[in-house]
Amino acid sequence: MKTDTIEAILKVLTDSENFLIAGHFQPDPDCLCSQWSLAEFLKRKGKKVTLANAGPMTRDDFEPFRPLFYESLESILPQIQSEKPVLIVVDCSSGDRIGSLQKSTENLCTVVIDHHANGDENFGDIRYIDPTSPSTTLLIKRILCAWDQSLLTAVADNLFWGFCTDSGFFRFLQKGCAPWLRDVADLVEAGAVPSRTYAKMMFGKSLLSRRFTAEMVRKMKVLENGRFFLATVTKAIEKRYGDEKDTSLFYDAVMAVKGCEIIALIKYEGRRHYAVSLRSVRIDVGKTALSYGGGGHKLAAGFRFKGSLFALKRQLKQDIACLLKKETSL
Ligand SMILES: [Mn+2]
C-alpha cells in the first residue's frame, strides 16, 4: 500500500494556516479524539482550525466535544469556498466515509491520516496510512511529537482514550505492537491515566444497556457447531433499547464462549435497510465485509445491506459457513 511519510504531513501542517478537520460519520472516540487533539495542537501553533463531523454525536461521553464540531458545513460554505482550508480527514480513507461533509469539501486540498487498510487510494492528495497502528490517535501522537515533544495533558488523555477504545483496552493488540506501546507510554507520561480511562469507558452504564445484552444473548442463533453466532436487532428491539444498545458488551460476552469464531450482528435501520457488524476471534472478516461493499479491520468489520432480512441472513450464513470451512481445511 502506498503511503506518504510523517514528514510530508508535517510540511503541509507547517506551510498552511487554515485547516478543516473531518472524520467518519458515526464517530467513535478514536475518530473524535484524533480530530480534536490535532485541532487543539494546531490552534496552539497559531493556525485557524474548523472541526466537522457528520455525527451523530449523541453519546453522553461525547458531550464536551459537541459544541466544538460542525455537523453540517452548510452555514459556513461560502467561507470554506473562499478561504479554501486544507481538509484533513482522520480515521477513514475514502470520501464517502465523511458522509454529508463530502460534497462541500470536494475541491479542497486533502490530507488523509488513517489506520484502516481498505481505503480508496485515490482519495486525498497526501495519505499517511499505517494499518499496523492500533488507533488513529497514535498516528496523530507521532505527528504531533515529530513537530513538538510537549503534549498537553488533555491531548494525551484523549489520544489515550482513542487508543483504548480501538484496542479494546489492549485486548486486541497483536504481536509486534511494542513500538506502539512506547507511544502509549509517552501518553501516560504526559498525563493519561489508564485506570481513569478504564472507568470512563466501562462504568456508569444503564441497567437497560445490560438487559440489551441479556436479550441478544438469549435470542441469538448458534450456527456452524457453535463457531458462528448470529444476532439480530429487530425493529422492536431497536425501539425498546434505542441508544442503550451496548453492542460491545454483547460482543465481549459472546466472544468469551468456548468455540466462538465469528459473530454477526444485524441491525435494523429502516424498511429493507440493515447494518451488519462482524467480529472475529482470528479469521479475517474484513474481506467478507468488503465483498458486501463495506470495510473495516481483519477482526472487526461491517457493511450495509439493502433488501430483505431473509435474503441477508441466508447469504451471510452461506458466506460465513464457507469461510469457516476454508479455515478448517487450511
Ligand atoms: Mn480507528
Coordinates of C-alpha atoms and ligand atoms in Angstrom, one line a residue:
M1 CA 0.0 0.0 0.0
K2 CA 1.3 3.4 -0.9
T3 CA 1.6 5.8 1.9
D4 CA 3.2 9.3 2.4
T5 CA 5.6 10.0 5.3
I6 CA 5.1 11.9 8.5
E7 CA 7.5 14.5 7.0
A8 CA 5.0 15.1 4.1
I9 CA 2.2 15.6 6.6
L10 CA 4.4 18.0 8.8
K11 CA 5.2 20.0 5.7
V12 CA 1.5 20.7 5.0
L13 CA 0.8 21.4 8.6
T14 CA 3.6 23.9 8.9
D15 CA 3.1 25.5 5.5
S16 CA -0.6 26.1 5.7
E17 CA -2.5 28.4 8.0
N18 CA -6.1 27.2 7.7
F19 CA -7.5 23.7 8.3
L20 CA -10.8 21.9 8.3
I21 CA -10.6 18.6 10.2
A22 CA -13.1 15.9 9.4
G23 CA -13.6 12.3 10.4
H24 CA -16.0 9.5 9.6
F25 CA -19.7 9.7 10.3
Q26 CA -21.0 7.7 13.3
P27 CA -17.8 8.7 15.0
D28 CA -16.1 6.7 17.8
P29 CA -13.6 8.1 20.4
D30 CA -10.7 7.2 18.1
C31 CA -12.1 9.5 15.4
L32 CA -13.2 12.4 17.6
C33 CA -10.1 12.4 19.8
S34 CA -7.9 12.3 16.7
Q35 CA -9.8 15.3 15.3
W36 CA -9.9 17.3 18.5
S37 CA -6.3 16.6 19.5
L38 CA -5.0 17.7 16.1
A39 CA -7.1 20.8 16.2
E40 CA -6.0 21.7 19.7
F41 CA -2.4 21.3 18.7
L42 CA -2.7 23.3 15.5
K43 CA -4.5 26.1 17.3
R44 CA -1.7 26.4 19.8
K45 CA 0.6 26.8 16.8
G46 CA -1.5 29.8 15.8
K47 CA -3.4 28.1 13.0
K48 CA -7.0 28.6 12.1
V49 CA -8.9 25.3 12.6
T50 CA -12.5 24.2 12.0
L51 CA -13.8 20.9 13.3
A52 CA -16.6 19.0 11.5
N53 CA -18.2 15.6 11.8
A54 CA -21.5 14.5 10.2
G55 CA -22.3 12.8 13.5
P56 CA -24.4 11.7 15.3
M57 CA -22.6 12.8 18.4
T58 CA -25.4 11.9 20.8
R59 CA -23.4 9.7 23.2
D60 CA -23.0 11.1 26.7
D61 CA -19.3 10.9 26.7
F62 CA -19.1 13.0 23.5
E63 CA -20.9 15.9 25.3
P64 CA -17.7 18.0 25.8
F65 CA -16.9 17.7 22.1
R66 CA -20.4 18.5 20.8
P67 CA -20.2 22.3 20.8
L68 CA -16.8 22.3 19.1
F69 CA -17.9 20.5 16.0
Y70 CA -20.0 21.5 12.9
E71 CA -22.4 18.6 12.0
S72 CA -23.0 20.3 8.7
L73 CA -20.9 22.8 6.7
E74 CA -24.0 24.5 5.1
S75 CA -23.8 27.6 7.2
I76 CA -20.1 28.2 6.6
L77 CA -20.0 27.1 3.0
P78 CA -19.2 30.5 1.4
Q79 CA -16.3 30.9 3.9
I80 CA -14.9 27.5 3.0
Q81 CA -15.2 28.2 -0.7
S82 CA -13.3 31.5 -0.4
E83 CA -10.7 30.5 2.2
K84 CA -10.1 27.0 0.9
P85 CA -8.7 25.5 4.0
V86 CA -6.7 22.3 3.9
L87 CA -9.0 19.4 4.6
I88 CA -7.6 16.8 7.0
V89 CA -9.6 13.6 7.1
V90 CA -8.8 11.2 10.0
D91 CA -9.7 7.6 10.9
C92 CA -11.1 6.8 7.4
S93 CA -9.6 6.9 4.0
S94 CA -12.4 7.2 1.5
G95 CA -14.5 10.3 0.7
D96 CA -17.9 8.6 1.3
R97 CA -17.0 7.9 5.0
I98 CA -17.2 11.6 5.9
G99 CA -20.8 11.4 4.9
S100 CA -22.7 14.7 4.2
L101 CA -19.5 16.7 4.5
Q102 CA -18.1 15.2 1.3
K103 CA -20.0 17.4 -1.1
S104 CA -18.9 20.7 0.5
T105 CA -15.2 19.7 0.7
E106 CA -14.6 18.0 -2.7
N107 CA -12.3 20.7 -4.2
L108 CA -10.1 21.2 -1.1
C109 CA -6.5 20.0 -0.9
T110 CA -6.9 16.9 1.2
V111 CA -4.7 15.1 3.7
V112 CA -5.7 11.7 5.0
I113 CA -4.5 10.1 8.2
D114 CA -5.8 6.6 8.9
H115 CA -5.0 3.1 10.2
H116 CA -7.6 1.2 8.1
A117 CA -6.2 -0.9 5.3
N118 CA -9.2 -0.9 2.9
G119 CA -9.5 2.8 1.9
D120 CA -9.8 4.4 -1.5
E121 CA -6.2 5.0 -2.8
N122 CA -7.4 7.8 -5.0
F123 CA -8.9 9.8 -2.1
G124 CA -6.6 12.6 -0.8
D125 CA -3.5 14.4 -2.1
I126 CA -1.4 13.3 0.8
R127 CA -2.1 10.0 2.5
Y128 CA -0.5 8.8 5.7
I129 CA -1.8 5.3 6.2
D130 CA -0.4 2.8 8.7
P131 CA -2.6 -0.3 9.3
T132 CA -0.1 -1.5 11.9
S133 CA -1.2 1.2 14.3
P134 CA -3.9 0.1 16.8
S135 CA -5.6 3.6 16.5
T136 CA -5.5 6.8 14.5
T137 CA -4.8 8.7 17.7
L138 CA -1.4 7.0 17.9
L139 CA -0.7 8.2 14.4
I140 CA -1.7 11.7 15.4
K141 CA 0.5 11.4 18.5
R142 CA 3.5 10.6 16.3
I143 CA 2.8 13.5 14.0
L144 CA 2.4 15.9 17.0
C145 CA 5.6 14.7 18.7
A146 CA 7.6 14.8 15.5
W147 CA 6.8 18.5 15.5
D148 CA 6.9 19.4 19.2
Q149 CA 7.7 17.0 22.0
S150 CA 5.4 18.6 24.6
L151 CA 1.9 17.2 24.8
L152 CA -0.9 18.9 26.8
T153 CA -2.3 16.6 29.5
A154 CA -5.8 16.9 27.9
V155 CA -4.5 16.0 24.5
A156 CA -2.5 13.0 25.9
D157 CA -5.6 11.9 27.8
N158 CA -7.9 12.0 24.7
L159 CA -5.3 10.3 22.4
F160 CA -5.1 7.5 25.0
W161 CA -8.8 7.2 25.1
G162 CA -9.0 6.7 21.3
F163 CA -6.3 4.1 21.6
C164 CA -8.1 2.3 24.4
T165 CA -11.4 2.1 22.5
D166 CA -9.9 0.8 19.3
S167 CA -7.6 -1.7 21.1
G168 CA -10.4 -2.9 23.3
F169 CA -8.3 -1.6 26.2
F170 CA -5.2 -3.5 25.0
R171 CA -7.1 -6.8 24.3
F172 CA -7.0 -6.7 20.5
L173 CA -3.3 -5.9 20.3
Q174 CA -1.3 -8.3 18.2
K175 CA 2.3 -9.5 18.1
G176 CA 4.6 -6.7 17.0
C177 CA 2.8 -3.9 18.8
A178 CA 5.7 -3.0 21.0
P179 CA 6.7 0.2 19.1
W180 CA 3.1 1.5 19.5
L181 CA 3.2 0.7 23.2
R182 CA 6.2 3.1 23.5
D183 CA 3.9 5.8 22.1
V184 CA 1.3 4.8 24.7
A185 CA 3.9 5.1 27.4
D186 CA 4.6 8.6 26.2
L187 CA 0.9 9.4 26.6
V188 CA 0.9 8.1 30.1
E189 CA 4.0 10.1 30.9
A190 CA 2.2 13.2 29.5
G191 CA -0.7 12.7 31.9
A192 CA -3.1 10.0 30.7
V193 CA -4.2 7.7 33.5
P194 CA -5.2 4.1 32.4
S195 CA -7.4 3.4 35.4
R196 CA -9.3 6.6 34.9
T197 CA -9.8 5.9 31.2
Y198 CA -11.0 2.4 32.0
A199 CA -13.5 3.7 34.5
K200 CA -14.7 6.3 31.9
M201 CA -15.2 3.6 29.3
M202 CA -16.6 0.8 31.5
F203 CA -18.6 2.2 34.4
G204 CA -21.8 4.2 34.8
K205 CA -23.8 2.3 32.3
S206 CA -27.6 2.0 32.5
L207 CA -29.3 -1.2 33.6
L208 CA -31.2 -1.2 30.3
S209 CA -28.0 -1.5 28.4
R210 CA -27.1 -4.7 30.4
R211 CA -30.6 -6.0 29.7
F212 CA -30.0 -5.4 25.9
T213 CA -27.0 -7.8 26.0
A214 CA -29.1 -10.4 28.0
E215 CA -31.9 -10.3 25.4
M216 CA -29.5 -10.5 22.5
V217 CA -27.6 -13.5 24.0
R218 CA -30.8 -15.2 24.7
K219 CA -32.2 -14.7 21.2
M220 CA -29.0 -15.2 19.0
K221 CA -28.7 -18.2 16.7
V222 CA -25.9 -20.7 17.4
L223 CA -24.6 -21.9 14.0
E224 CA -21.8 -24.0 12.5
N225 CA -21.5 -26.2 15.6
G226 CA -21.1 -23.2 17.9
R227 CA -18.4 -21.5 15.8
F228 CA -20.7 -18.8 14.4
F229 CA -23.2 -16.6 16.4
L230 CA -25.8 -14.6 14.6
A231 CA -27.9 -12.0 16.4
T232 CA -30.5 -9.5 15.0
V233 CA -31.5 -6.2 16.4
T234 CA -35.1 -6.2 15.1
K235 CA -37.3 -3.1 14.7
A236 CA -38.9 -4.0 18.1
I237 CA -35.6 -4.4 19.9
E238 CA -34.3 -1.1 18.3
K239 CA -37.5 0.6 19.6
R240 CA -37.2 -0.9 23.1
Y241 CA -33.5 -0.1 23.7
G242 CA -32.7 2.9 21.5
D243 CA -29.4 4.4 22.4
E244 CA -29.0 1.9 25.2
K245 CA -27.8 -0.8 22.8
D246 CA -24.4 -1.5 24.2
T247 CA -23.1 -3.9 21.5
S248 CA -19.5 -4.0 22.8
L249 CA -20.7 -5.8 25.9
F250 CA -22.6 -8.2 23.7
Y251 CA -19.5 -9.0 21.6
D252 CA -17.4 -9.5 24.7
A253 CA -19.9 -11.8 26.3
V254 CA -20.3 -14.0 23.1
M255 CA -16.6 -13.8 22.2
A256 CA -15.8 -15.4 25.5
V257 CA -17.9 -18.5 24.7
K258 CA -15.8 -21.6 24.1
G259 CA -15.5 -22.4 20.4
C260 CA -16.8 -19.0 19.2
E261 CA -15.1 -17.9 16.0
I262 CA -17.3 -15.3 14.3
I263 CA -20.2 -13.1 15.5
A264 CA -22.5 -11.3 13.1
L265 CA -24.9 -8.6 14.5
I266 CA -27.6 -7.4 12.1
K267 CA -29.2 -4.1 12.9
Y268 CA -32.5 -2.8 11.6
E269 CA -32.0 0.6 10.1
G270 CA -35.3 1.1 8.3
R271 CA -37.5 -0.8 5.9
R272 CA -35.3 -3.2 4.0
H273 CA -32.2 -1.5 5.3
Y274 CA -29.8 -3.3 7.6
A275 CA -26.3 -2.6 9.0
V276 CA -24.2 -5.7 9.7
S277 CA -21.2 -5.8 12.1
L278 CA -18.8 -8.7 12.0
R279 CA -16.5 -9.7 14.8
S280 CA -13.9 -12.4 14.7
V281 CA -11.5 -14.1 17.1
R282 CA -8.9 -14.8 14.4
I283 CA -10.3 -15.3 10.9
D284 CA -10.3 -12.3 8.5
V285 CA -13.9 -11.0 8.3
G286 CA -12.7 -7.7 6.7
K287 CA -12.8 -9.3 3.3
T288 CA -16.3 -10.6 3.8
A289 CA -17.4 -7.0 4.7
L290 CA -15.6 -5.7 1.7
S291 CA -17.4 -8.2 -0.6
Y292 CA -20.7 -6.6 0.5
G293 CA -19.3 -3.1 -0.2
G294 CA -18.3 -2.4 3.5
G295 CA -15.0 -2.3 5.2
G296 CA -13.1 -2.3 8.4
H297 CA -10.4 -4.4 10.0
K298 CA -9.5 -8.1 9.9
L299 CA -11.3 -8.9 13.2
A300 CA -13.9 -6.1 13.2
A301 CA -15.7 -5.0 10.1
G302 CA -19.1 -4.1 8.8
F303 CA -21.3 -3.3 5.9
R304 CA -24.8 -2.1 4.9
F305 CA -27.4 -4.2 3.2
K306 CA -30.5 -3.2 1.2
G307 CA -33.0 -6.0 0.7
S308 CA -35.0 -8.5 2.8
L309 CA -33.8 -9.7 6.1
F310 CA -34.4 -13.2 5.0
A311 CA -32.1 -12.8 1.9
L312 CA -29.4 -11.1 4.0
K313 CA -29.4 -13.9 6.6
R314 CA -29.3 -16.7 4.0
Q315 CA -26.4 -15.1 2.1
L316 CA -24.5 -14.3 5.3
K317 CA -24.9 -17.8 6.7
Q318 CA -23.6 -19.2 3.5
D319 CA -20.6 -16.9 3.3
I320 CA -19.6 -17.4 6.9
A321 CA -20.1 -21.2 6.6
C322 CA -17.8 -21.1 3.6
L323 CA -15.2 -19.0 5.4
L324 CA -15.2 -21.4 8.4
K325 CA -14.9 -24.4 6.1
K326 CA -11.9 -22.9 4.3
E327 CA -10.2 -22.1 7.7
T328 CA -10.8 -25.7 8.9
S329 CA -9.2 -27.2 5.8
L330 CA -6.1 -25.0 6.0
Ligands
MN1 MN -9.9 4.0 14.5

